[in-house]
XYZ file of C-alpha atoms in Angstrom:
610
model
C -0.089 0.167 0.108
C 1.477 3.541 -1.033
C 1.593 5.704 1.992
C 0.390 9.496 1.432
C 4.070 10.547 1.710
C 4.930 8.393 -1.271
C 2.791 10.391 -3.350
C 4.666 12.669 -5.629
C 3.747 15.823 -7.657
C 6.617 15.414 -10.194
C 9.521 13.878 -10.941
C 12.719 14.171 -13.360
C 14.079 11.354 -14.565
C 17.376 10.942 -16.980
C 18.547 7.600 -18.767
C 21.966 7.961 -19.950
C 24.504 5.788 -21.441
C 26.460 5.007 -24.714
C 24.451 5.357 -28.286
C 24.641 1.537 -28.166
C 22.535 1.438 -24.938
C 19.405 1.634 -26.167
C 18.966 5.085 -24.251
C 16.169 6.488 -26.510
C 14.099 3.370 -26.485
C 13.677 2.452 -23.071
C 12.866 6.409 -22.406
C 10.190 6.466 -25.073
C 8.722 3.249 -23.473
C 8.545 4.863 -20.145
C 7.142 7.820 -21.849
C 4.417 6.059 -23.372
C 3.385 4.344 -20.545
C 3.528 7.670 -18.388
C 1.467 9.081 -21.251
C -1.224 6.312 -21.074
C -1.627 6.337 -17.289
C -2.266 10.286 -17.500
C 0.624 12.227 -16.420
C 1.379 15.117 -17.835
C 5.047 15.439 -19.371
C 7.705 16.810 -21.416
C 10.772 15.254 -22.687
C 13.919 16.086 -23.953
C 15.941 13.399 -25.966
C 19.818 14.304 -26.551
C 21.906 12.535 -28.956
C 25.592 12.915 -29.631
C 26.227 14.483 -32.675
C 28.581 11.348 -33.866
C 26.817 8.643 -35.820
C 29.012 6.450 -33.565
C 31.662 8.335 -31.077
C 34.228 5.892 -29.587
C 32.463 3.806 -27.009
C 32.735 4.927 -23.409
C 33.655 8.567 -24.012
C 32.003 11.318 -22.971
C 31.227 12.600 -26.618
C 29.279 9.647 -27.305
C 26.701 9.886 -24.606
C 23.184 9.836 -25.343
C 20.270 10.750 -22.930
C 16.749 10.961 -22.521
C 15.178 13.311 -20.007
C 11.679 13.132 -18.864
C 9.732 15.458 -16.260
C 6.336 13.817 -15.448
C 3.757 14.697 -13.131
C -0.014 15.174 -11.744
C 0.250 18.771 -12.462
C 1.299 21.357 -15.264
C 4.372 20.355 -16.847
C 6.067 22.865 -19.184
C 9.550 21.547 -19.374
C 11.904 18.346 -19.380
C 13.083 19.622 -16.006
C 16.538 20.931 -14.998
C 17.435 19.360 -11.592
C 17.448 15.443 -11.953
C 15.746 13.559 -9.212
C 16.787 10.189 -10.888
C 19.781 9.672 -12.803
C 20.452 6.405 -14.531
C 24.207 6.029 -15.666
C 25.238 3.087 -17.821
C 28.876 4.003 -18.097
C 31.322 6.368 -15.926
C 31.190 8.735 -18.935
C 27.055 9.012 -18.382
C 27.742 9.740 -14.843
C 30.403 12.428 -15.631
C 28.635 14.156 -18.091
C 25.064 14.181 -15.706
C 25.982 14.059 -12.142
C 26.137 17.822 -11.575
C 22.546 17.836 -12.763
C 21.233 15.351 -10.085
C 19.764 16.887 -6.963
C 21.382 16.580 -3.770
C 19.690 13.261 -2.293
C 18.641 12.243 -5.620
C 18.610 8.843 -6.720
C 21.629 7.431 -8.649
C 21.574 3.895 -10.324
C 24.798 3.071 -11.984
C 25.670 -0.086 -14.182
C 28.923 -0.947 -11.975
C 30.072 -3.637 -14.420
C 31.264 -0.558 -16.717
C 33.418 1.055 -14.029
C 36.447 -0.765 -14.688
C 39.996 0.438 -15.420
C 39.408 0.828 -18.875
C 35.962 2.679 -18.762
C 36.836 5.045 -16.205
C 40.247 5.946 -18.472
C 38.334 6.655 -21.426
C 35.663 8.663 -19.548
C 38.714 10.822 -17.810
C 38.455 9.600 -14.333
C 41.778 9.114 -12.176
C 39.862 6.956 -9.672
C 36.810 5.429 -9.239
C 33.856 7.880 -8.217
C 31.738 4.768 -6.917
C 34.535 4.311 -4.291
C 35.077 6.842 -1.289
C 32.766 10.155 -0.625
C 32.478 11.558 -4.268
C 29.132 10.307 -4.383
C 27.923 10.540 -0.729
C 25.225 13.380 -1.275
C 23.232 10.723 -3.624
C 21.328 7.757 -3.034
C 23.669 5.582 -4.654
C 22.673 2.181 -6.288
C 25.874 0.699 -7.602
C 24.584 -2.602 -9.582
C 26.034 -5.039 -12.188
C 23.162 -4.742 -14.381
C 25.055 -6.640 -17.132
C 25.433 -9.531 -14.928
C 22.072 -9.488 -13.452
C 20.822 -8.852 -16.835
C 22.388 -12.222 -18.393
C 21.209 -14.242 -15.497
C 17.914 -13.205 -16.402
C 18.439 -14.304 -19.915
C 20.129 -17.481 -18.794
C 17.457 -19.935 -20.521
C 17.689 -18.078 -23.714
C 20.351 -19.302 -26.231
C 21.868 -16.027 -27.043
C 25.422 -14.931 -27.562
C 26.582 -12.418 -24.664
C 26.381 -9.284 -26.983
C 22.711 -9.981 -27.718
C 21.819 -10.422 -24.419
C 23.608 -7.496 -23.359
C 21.023 -5.491 -25.754
C 18.484 -5.989 -23.301
C 19.751 -4.633 -20.474
C 18.088 -1.073 -21.072
C 14.815 -3.016 -20.345
C 16.098 -4.616 -16.947
C 16.830 -0.960 -16.033
C 13.036 0.275 -17.411
C 11.691 -2.671 -15.171
C 13.385 -0.969 -11.846
C 12.045 2.275 -12.792
C 8.541 0.717 -13.425
C 8.399 -0.596 -9.806
C 10.258 2.486 -8.576
C 7.186 4.782 -10.017
C 4.204 2.123 -9.290
C 3.949 2.092 -13.204
C 1.544 -0.801 -14.592
C 3.769 -3.735 -15.669
C 1.026 -5.321 -17.891
C 0.665 -1.989 -19.735
C 4.154 -1.889 -20.344
C 4.287 -5.665 -21.533
C 1.679 -4.880 -23.971
C 3.625 -1.673 -25.165
C 6.547 -3.822 -25.696
C 4.667 -6.170 -28.003
C 3.223 -3.537 -29.897
C 6.572 -1.968 -30.139
C 8.339 -4.959 -31.831
C 5.281 -6.335 -33.677
C 5.460 -9.858 -33.523
C 9.613 -10.099 -33.763
C 9.733 -12.696 -31.365
C 13.613 -12.639 -31.134
C 13.312 -9.106 -29.316
C 10.112 -9.439 -27.914
C 11.118 -12.609 -25.557
C 14.373 -11.261 -24.352
C 13.289 -7.761 -23.641
C 10.449 -9.013 -21.738
C 12.403 -11.121 -19.805
C 14.305 -8.543 -18.672
C 11.878 -6.166 -17.898
C 10.071 -8.565 -15.726
C 13.759 -9.328 -13.779
C 14.175 -5.795 -13.229
C 10.711 -5.179 -11.695
C 11.174 -8.290 -9.793
C 14.899 -7.343 -8.479
C 13.731 -3.822 -7.223
C 10.531 -5.118 -5.655
C 12.366 -7.779 -3.695
C 15.610 -5.929 -2.964
C 16.274 -4.135 0.061
C 18.186 -1.483 -1.853
C 14.984 0.582 -2.604
C 12.728 0.234 0.421
C 10.220 2.520 -1.103
C 8.118 3.292 -4.247
C 6.187 6.322 -5.084
C 2.960 7.250 -6.978
C 2.509 9.831 -9.523
C -1.120 10.534 -9.608
C -2.587 11.260 -12.987
C -2.686 14.867 -14.257
C -6.174 16.934 -14.145
C -6.139 17.431 -18.062
C -9.146 18.303 -20.001
C -11.348 15.587 -21.328
C -10.713 13.916 -24.347
C -8.721 11.530 -26.215
C -4.751 11.851 -25.388
C -1.597 10.245 -27.482
C 1.706 11.322 -26.714
C 3.472 13.189 -29.660
C 6.720 14.537 -30.901
C 7.149 17.592 -32.973
C 8.463 15.893 -36.129
C 5.365 13.179 -35.981
C 2.946 16.187 -34.906
C 4.191 17.794 -38.291
C 3.652 14.988 -39.949
C 0.221 14.471 -38.916
C -0.618 17.904 -39.896
C 0.444 17.546 -43.303
C -1.878 14.261 -43.538
C -4.689 16.127 -42.189
C -4.007 18.789 -44.730
C -4.259 15.878 -47.156
C -7.358 14.523 -46.325
C -9.247 17.726 -45.722
C -8.420 19.392 -48.613
C -8.498 16.710 -51.027
C -5.301 18.045 -52.790
C -2.619 16.476 -54.141
C -0.092 16.943 -51.610
C 3.818 16.277 -52.233
C 6.433 16.217 -49.474
C 9.695 16.203 -50.785
C 13.098 16.170 -48.279
C 16.666 15.213 -48.387
C 17.834 13.152 -44.853
C 19.246 15.579 -42.301
C 19.285 15.876 -38.849
C 16.695 16.749 -36.753
C 14.322 16.949 -39.698
C 14.892 13.344 -41.342
C 11.711 11.957 -38.938
C 8.997 13.737 -40.728
C 9.755 11.958 -43.601
C 9.890 8.497 -41.969
C 6.611 9.053 -40.255
C 4.917 10.464 -43.504
C 6.250 7.430 -45.534
C 3.878 5.144 -43.316
C 0.936 6.964 -44.694
C 1.947 6.678 -48.570
C -0.943 3.903 -49.021
C -3.665 6.362 -48.318
C -2.254 8.732 -51.287
C -0.124 11.052 -49.930
C 3.264 11.361 -52.016
C 6.613 11.632 -49.728
C 9.717 11.044 -51.484
C 13.459 11.277 -50.408
C 15.341 13.204 -53.042
C 19.221 12.942 -54.221
C 19.716 16.405 -52.536
C 18.339 19.657 -50.835
C 17.892 21.505 -54.206
C 15.866 18.887 -55.981
C 13.433 18.314 -52.837
C 12.449 22.075 -52.693
C 12.522 22.150 -56.649
C 10.058 18.826 -56.648
C 7.522 20.447 -53.962
C 7.420 23.701 -55.911
C 7.049 21.770 -59.112
C 4.078 20.107 -57.332
C 2.705 23.569 -56.554
C 2.889 24.601 -60.162
C 1.043 21.533 -61.214
C -1.859 22.594 -58.844
C -0.930 20.550 -55.890
C 0.510 21.382 -52.409
C 4.381 21.405 -52.264
C 6.198 20.651 -48.805
C 9.690 20.675 -48.092
C 11.936 20.261 -45.061
C 15.400 20.664 -43.895
C 17.564 21.630 -41.051
C 21.109 23.917 -40.706
C 22.873 24.003 -44.075
C 19.951 22.125 -45.786
C 17.907 25.427 -45.641
C 20.811 27.464 -47.015
C 21.116 25.233 -50.215
C 17.360 25.913 -50.553
C 17.219 29.304 -50.607
C 17.466 30.043 -54.356
C 14.421 28.038 -54.796
C 12.532 29.704 -52.040
C 13.336 33.025 -53.952
C 11.919 31.433 -57.131
C 8.888 30.804 -55.597
C 8.693 34.328 -54.136
C 8.886 35.684 -57.652
C 6.803 33.161 -59.004
C 4.067 33.813 -56.326
C 3.228 30.154 -55.612
C 2.311 28.181 -52.571
C 5.251 26.400 -50.973
C 5.774 25.586 -47.373
C 9.394 24.899 -46.211
C 9.777 23.675 -42.625
C 13.067 24.472 -40.858
C 13.760 22.286 -37.910
C 16.362 24.426 -36.171
C 19.821 23.269 -35.145
C 22.805 24.819 -33.747
C 25.044 26.465 -36.446
C 26.943 27.949 -38.704
C 27.648 25.421 -40.966
C 27.434 21.503 -39.789
C 27.923 22.891 -36.537
C 26.280 20.812 -33.650
C 23.468 18.876 -35.679
C 22.278 16.818 -32.915
C 21.723 19.978 -30.504
C 19.037 22.680 -30.755
C 19.044 26.468 -31.608
C 16.757 29.392 -32.780
C 19.491 31.103 -34.853
C 17.796 31.140 -38.252
C 15.127 33.506 -37.597
C 17.044 36.436 -39.482
C 17.937 33.951 -42.298
C 14.075 33.129 -42.707
C 13.056 36.837 -42.709
C 16.187 38.145 -44.830
C 18.430 35.042 -46.062
C 17.544 35.916 -49.649
C 18.791 38.331 -52.520
C 16.034 40.975 -53.415
C 13.465 42.232 -51.741
C 11.931 38.914 -50.915
C 9.281 38.647 -48.382
C 7.401 35.913 -46.959
C 5.180 34.742 -43.860
C 7.192 33.108 -41.014
C 5.457 31.129 -38.122
C 7.054 29.071 -35.163
C 5.449 26.254 -33.211
C 5.701 26.721 -29.591
C 5.479 23.055 -28.503
C 5.973 19.711 -29.854
C 2.252 19.342 -30.417
C 1.602 22.837 -31.600
C 3.455 21.695 -34.777
C 0.502 20.113 -35.915
C -1.411 23.265 -36.037
C 1.253 25.292 -37.039
C 1.766 23.474 -40.395
C -1.899 23.322 -40.896
C -1.997 27.170 -40.840
C 1.350 27.253 -43.102
C -0.539 25.441 -45.959
C -3.784 27.540 -45.593
C -1.756 30.602 -45.891
C 0.128 29.325 -48.853
C -2.629 28.935 -50.957
C -4.658 31.823 -49.713
C -1.798 34.277 -50.482
C 0.174 32.456 -53.091
C 3.466 32.354 -51.368
C 5.971 30.491 -49.799
C 5.676 30.144 -45.807
C 8.529 29.320 -43.611
C 7.730 27.315 -40.327
C 10.378 27.150 -37.744
C 10.683 24.192 -35.435
C 13.977 23.287 -33.350
C 15.731 19.791 -32.384
C 14.271 20.029 -28.772
C 10.781 20.588 -30.466
C 11.162 17.990 -32.977
C 12.323 15.149 -30.671
C 10.753 16.061 -27.348
C 7.088 14.870 -26.813
C 4.181 15.726 -24.643
C 0.787 14.689 -24.010
C -1.794 15.731 -27.150
C -5.203 15.786 -26.986
C -6.318 14.505 -30.446
C -8.794 17.299 -31.899
C -12.217 16.973 -33.544
C -10.878 16.859 -37.464
C -14.316 18.868 -38.161
C -13.377 21.828 -36.111
C -10.071 22.035 -38.171
C -9.927 24.504 -41.141
C -7.600 23.696 -44.298
C -7.135 25.555 -47.285
C -8.440 24.840 -50.760
C -7.274 25.942 -54.137
C -9.816 27.991 -56.124
C -10.564 26.471 -59.152
C -13.045 28.716 -60.786
C -11.161 31.434 -62.869
C -13.266 33.074 -65.342
C -11.196 33.048 -68.683
C -13.086 36.037 -69.733
C -11.673 38.258 -66.974
C -8.510 36.327 -66.404
C -5.259 38.114 -66.138
C -2.090 36.186 -64.951
C -1.230 38.898 -62.146
C -4.779 40.362 -61.446
C -4.903 40.879 -57.706
C -7.581 39.480 -55.251
C -8.621 42.959 -53.672
C -8.965 41.194 -49.946
C -5.238 39.136 -50.323
C -3.657 40.644 -53.305
C -3.018 37.036 -54.291
C -2.728 36.541 -58.187
C -4.796 33.369 -59.462
C -3.653 29.926 -59.383
C -3.750 29.015 -62.749
C -2.523 25.481 -63.531
C -1.034 24.317 -66.410
C -3.818 22.390 -68.541
C -6.784 25.098 -67.797
C -8.192 26.063 -70.965
C -7.547 29.661 -72.041
C -5.240 30.392 -68.708
C -1.787 30.559 -70.276
C 0.665 32.540 -68.783
C 4.283 33.065 -68.111
C 6.052 31.658 -65.725
C 9.759 31.883 -64.383
C 12.116 34.142 -61.972
C 12.231 37.025 -64.344
C 10.498 40.342 -63.285
C 6.516 39.984 -64.429
C 4.385 43.198 -65.830
C 1.328 43.821 -63.030
C -1.250 42.630 -65.093
C -0.278 40.309 -68.128
C 2.796 38.554 -66.396
C 4.948 39.122 -69.637
C 8.373 39.687 -68.773
C 8.909 43.724 -67.796
C 12.327 45.039 -66.985
C 10.910 48.469 -66.217
C 12.136 50.269 -63.194
C 8.888 51.315 -62.213
C 6.910 48.082 -63.129
C 9.758 46.413 -60.583
C 9.041 48.714 -57.997
C 5.398 48.628 -57.872
C 5.775 44.768 -58.340
C 7.975 44.828 -55.248
C 5.719 47.028 -53.251
C 2.562 44.671 -54.021
C 4.602 41.260 -52.983
C 5.591 43.011 -49.708
C 1.921 44.047 -49.403
C 0.508 40.903 -49.695
C 2.584 39.569 -46.737
C 1.257 42.404 -44.744
C -2.197 41.424 -45.463
C -1.600 38.193 -43.697
C -1.824 40.222 -40.323
C -5.765 39.869 -40.939
C -5.368 36.332 -39.909
C -3.360 36.905 -37.043
C -5.446 36.651 -33.612
C -5.064 39.220 -30.668
C -2.240 38.667 -28.421
C -2.901 36.480 -25.542
C -0.914 37.651 -22.368
C -0.246 35.065 -19.548
C 0.830 35.267 -16.195
C 0.285 39.034 -14.425
C -0.719 41.231 -17.272
C -0.692 44.351 -14.623
C 2.692 44.000 -14.193
C 5.690 46.418 -15.229
C 7.783 43.734 -16.433
C 7.296 41.609 -19.743
C 8.704 38.885 -21.063
C 8.613 37.622 -24.501
C 9.516 34.546 -26.523
C 8.968 32.332 -29.622
C 9.536 29.097 -30.796
C 10.621 26.288 -28.245
C 11.365 28.687 -25.375
C 7.566 28.766 -24.315
C 7.331 26.050 -21.605
C 10.683 27.168 -20.077
C 9.270 31.007 -20.188
C 5.984 29.816 -18.703
C 7.514 27.684 -15.756
C 9.612 30.671 -15.037
C 6.706 32.881 -14.569
C 4.651 30.628 -12.749
C 7.567 30.102 -10.512
C 8.260 33.635 -9.987
C 4.525 34.422 -9.309
C 4.963 31.805 -6.354
C 7.769 34.123 -5.033
C 5.652 37.225 -5.200
C 7.076 38.706 -8.269
C 4.457 39.179 -11.119
C 5.463 38.904 -14.734
C 3.488 39.217 -17.869
C 4.487 36.673 -20.734
C 3.581 37.029 -24.444
C 4.763 34.301 -26.689
C 4.849 35.124 -30.392
C 3.434 32.360 -33.149
C 3.578 34.722 -36.147
C 7.169 36.651 -36.632
C 6.593 37.663 -40.389
C 4.160 39.822 -40.342
C 4.057 40.745 -36.425
C 0.603 40.749 -34.845
C -1.155 44.214 -35.466
C -1.598 44.742 -31.432
C 2.012 44.085 -30.615
C 2.834 47.682 -30.814
C 0.023 48.411 -27.833
C 1.148 45.497 -26.005
C 4.641 46.815 -26.020
C 3.361 50.224 -25.152
C 2.009 48.955 -21.777
C 5.031 47.557 -20.168
C 8.073 49.653 -18.707
C 10.559 46.830 -18.869
C 10.786 43.741 -21.723
C 12.789 40.742 -21.659
C 13.002 38.915 -24.988
C 14.588 35.262 -24.184
C 15.385 33.390 -27.067
C 18.400 30.530 -28.020
C 20.602 32.642 -30.272
C 22.238 36.366 -29.696
C 19.016 38.308 -29.542
C 17.414 37.810 -32.912
C 13.958 38.846 -31.975
C 15.243 41.527 -29.755
C 16.966 42.816 -32.864
C 13.433 42.860 -34.692
C 11.565 44.132 -32.086
C 14.138 47.292 -31.315
C 14.217 48.167 -35.308
C 10.578 47.783 -35.727
C 8.924 49.643 -32.506
C 11.704 51.686 -31.248
C 11.004 49.837 -27.778
C 14.063 49.443 -25.402
C 14.492 45.661 -25.014
C 16.512 43.785 -22.711
C 17.948 40.503 -24.250
C 18.236 37.201 -22.487
C 19.891 34.672 -24.676
C 21.916 31.204 -24.107
C 23.611 29.331 -27.146
C 24.428 25.955 -25.372
C 22.678 23.578 -27.875
C 20.068 22.864 -24.833
C 16.577 24.671 -24.002
C 16.893 27.798 -21.844
C 17.656 27.504 -18.367
C 14.844 28.131 -15.915
C 17.126 29.373 -13.075
C 19.208 31.731 -15.331
C 16.059 33.258 -16.653
C 14.636 33.908 -13.315
C 17.513 35.653 -12.153
C 17.719 37.965 -14.986
C 14.069 38.754 -14.671
C 14.783 39.476 -11.091
C 17.531 41.582 -12.115
C 15.550 43.615 -14.341
C 12.627 43.834 -11.987
C 14.448 45.490 -9.697
C 16.618 47.586 -11.939
């Protein structure tokens, strides 16, 4: 019987080990089970940049962090309550984040002379007082797991692969997770692959039984379900949400939809998810390079479909010429930028928000397009649907910004009523008698979407400047200036699509903190914690970054002090200063991780008292 004192409101757990230790797999299984049990949660998978770094080194450490609870969870946690370290390097990388008196589970099997030396330890930290401030459980997980699989005729290396599920069993007991549900999830995960199901289930059950019978762990804990709004939930990552959003557009709009991309971290998973749905008619394809991917997408739109492409880092740079062509041709196109740390190849598995200025200004000429950003993993679903709607309504490419944290992180998602979701459609009712290729819609300034093959709707297409009405090539300076003004004004018209700004936190405070993209959860949690300390802070999170919401100027004018928090050197802060001539304090970090709540709170306190 779980005592009342053993009930926890929330907990942060981190699994960590070499890339071959199955860290992401076991983290995802624990996440799925916690979502099924009704906990609110946020995750942060953290991959090494190297495909296969030398075993045992700190450079090759893979991590999976999850914060779950019976209350609102906005971030994956900072201080860790439980650290599972499969190797000395995993311990070295993460031990500084473990709370005092936190639970530390290590696989002592790897704390040998070689493992310690490769990780950079002069002495074994499991001996002596180095870890005395933690609840240390030093287990030979490798040997315990081999004993659990003694009945199976498997080579030692094959048996070792399931040791992550032995640890998962320990964690299931520790946090009173439903073993039967976990077994069902594993069977679903491996889908009748008995060579994987059997050893993993034996390891899981053995780990659970060991924790239950062992005197090392003398208590377990209950984390009740969170009071989420009624509905059907599933856990979802940002990349999966993008894929499902694209799929929803396809089914709702009944338009030919083509997704083309080239593999690149961390955008690749969007294609992987979409491939599952090809039997339903959506077209998803891997091209030979980034330029061909965006060319295929733009070609699909030229042919009357909806073209979508995605990339990260240098891949977006390679697409810019064709994106600019879409601006000039005034054709719909959606470009997803899953941002990562740069410049160049940079840190491909680490998160960053440093592509905002590139999205707005990274093309030659007066090249204007809308830019919108997802704020949470599940928000990516709604953002991509809005992007396709805007692209078709305003005949323009649209840039969608997410990042590595959103792409790989996950949270519970209330599955929406699809009848309530609006998607764009191509207007095929064009009267040939009044048709002109660049005759504008008075509301949107969009030109007609005349698809090749439509009778009497022939027009010239390409990257050369067009005449304002006929679409013929026109090199007149006066015509070029006017067409440039129209293309810019068309994007400005999108302001009419943007809802009024929502202010969270203490709207009557003198201090406002602004963010965009994946910083939402960290900023919200900081504002909540400051309120508990008696410090009121208002919060605004911008989804539309070009154009800005129409009421942004009025909102900024209401606050004496404004802090912009972002994972770059102040790009949004720069834009707000330039556009609104408002004094802005910039708070930034560029560490390849989400913003740090403690540092953000300290900055807000400092500005509040200044």
